XYZ file of C-alpha atoms in Angstrom:
120
model
C -10.215 8.832 94.028
C -7.483 6.447 92.771
C -8.557 2.860 92.140
C -6.122 1.416 94.682
C -7.564 3.680 97.393
C -11.117 2.812 96.343
C -10.258 -0.855 96.653
C -8.880 -0.487 100.178
C -11.476 1.976 101.533
C -14.476 0.695 99.605
C -17.268 2.579 97.860
C -20.434 1.370 99.585
C -20.407 3.582 102.665
C -23.851 4.911 103.517
C -22.733 7.647 105.897
C -19.900 10.143 106.129
C -18.960 8.642 109.479
C -18.601 5.175 107.936
C -16.426 6.563 105.139
C -14.138 8.402 107.599
C -13.794 5.228 109.703
C -12.736 3.244 106.605
C -10.148 5.907 105.725
C -8.667 5.769 109.231
C -8.514 1.956 109.150
C -6.752 1.860 105.769
C -3.088 0.968 106.053
C -0.195 1.864 103.779
C 0.577 -1.814 103.270
C -3.030 -2.381 102.117
C -2.812 0.536 99.698
C 0.560 -0.642 98.339
C -0.824 -4.170 97.925
C -3.814 -2.757 96.030
C -1.441 -0.709 93.815
C 0.639 -3.822 93.133
C -2.482 -5.796 92.192
C -3.643 -2.944 89.975
C -0.259 -2.881 88.193
C -0.372 -6.665 87.686
C -3.863 -6.348 86.193
C -2.641 -3.604 83.856
C 0.303 -5.769 82.788
C -1.985 -8.732 82.102
C -4.387 -6.560 80.098
C -1.464 -5.208 78.049
C -0.231 -8.737 77.367
C -3.709 -9.859 76.338
C -4.061 -6.873 74.026
C -0.672 -7.691 72.498
C -1.666 -11.312 71.973
C -4.978 -10.262 70.401
C -3.127 -7.900 68.070
C -0.654 -10.636 67.160
C -3.451 -13.170 66.572
C -5.435 -10.778 64.374
C -2.294 -9.932 62.362
C -1.543 -13.627 61.920
C -5.112 -14.311 60.830
C -5.035 -11.333 58.464
C -1.756 -12.616 56.924
C -3.253 -16.096 56.548
C -6.322 -14.669 54.802
C -4.085 -12.605 52.502
C -2.108 -15.723 51.550
C -5.298 -17.685 50.817
C -6.739 -14.783 48.793
C -3.501 -14.483 46.766
C -3.333 -18.232 46.160
C -6.984 -18.249 45.044
C -6.297 -15.418 42.608
C -3.294 -17.275 41.177
C -5.302 -20.477 40.730
C -8.148 -18.541 39.116
C -5.747 -16.836 36.702
C -4.197 -20.189 35.742
C -7.609 -21.686 34.975
C -8.685 -18.766 32.729
C -8.126 -18.884 28.964
C -5.401 -16.602 27.629
C -6.522 -13.033 26.903
C -7.566 -12.044 23.394
C -4.999 -10.171 21.349
C -5.219 -6.370 21.295
C -6.113 -6.463 17.606
C -9.651 -7.853 17.606
C -9.572 -8.186 13.811
C -6.947 -10.914 14.107
C -8.071 -14.458 13.499
C -7.989 -16.477 16.665
C -6.083 -19.722 16.272
C -7.525 -22.806 17.932
C -5.792 -23.787 21.128
C -3.496 -26.732 20.459
C -2.038 -29.051 23.029
C 1.492 -30.284 22.442
C 2.112 -33.762 23.739
C 5.583 -35.241 24.070
C 6.456 -38.123 21.787
C 5.962 -41.612 23.162
C 9.189 -43.622 23.292
C 9.125 -47.362 22.915
C 11.552 -49.739 24.509
C 12.713 -52.907 22.830
C 13.090 -55.848 25.168
C 16.196 -57.959 24.575
C 17.628 -60.902 26.437
C 20.666 -60.644 28.707
C 23.050 -62.359 26.240
C 22.264 -59.815 23.547
C 22.796 -57.036 26.062
C 26.132 -58.414 27.326
C 27.661 -59.725 24.082
C 26.041 -57.407 21.599
C 24.864 -60.280 19.433
C 21.881 -62.481 19.668
C 22.914 -66.044 20.508
C 20.869 -68.844 19.072
C 20.299 -71.616 21.517
C 19.102 -75.215 21.137
């Protein structure tokens, strides 16, 4: 029996006579209303399923991004791989630092006139 008809007629009849009475009392408007409600429920379930699918995809993408970022960070923190020729002498790892520049402080007159003025 279709769900809409079950909703209108009911399913808890104890006798055949009670069931037949419920069938006779069922109206087309009641059945159509039950069908409409059933369709709305189906639509809501479909929307919920779509939202769950979207949420799981979003979560999966987020986890993939975190996993990729973790792998990149881990690869940056690892020492460089050994050369293919294991007989080669490994050079110590050297750090190159940029040269430190010094700045000479001069007074404003020297800056403007290009010569140092001697004052009293």
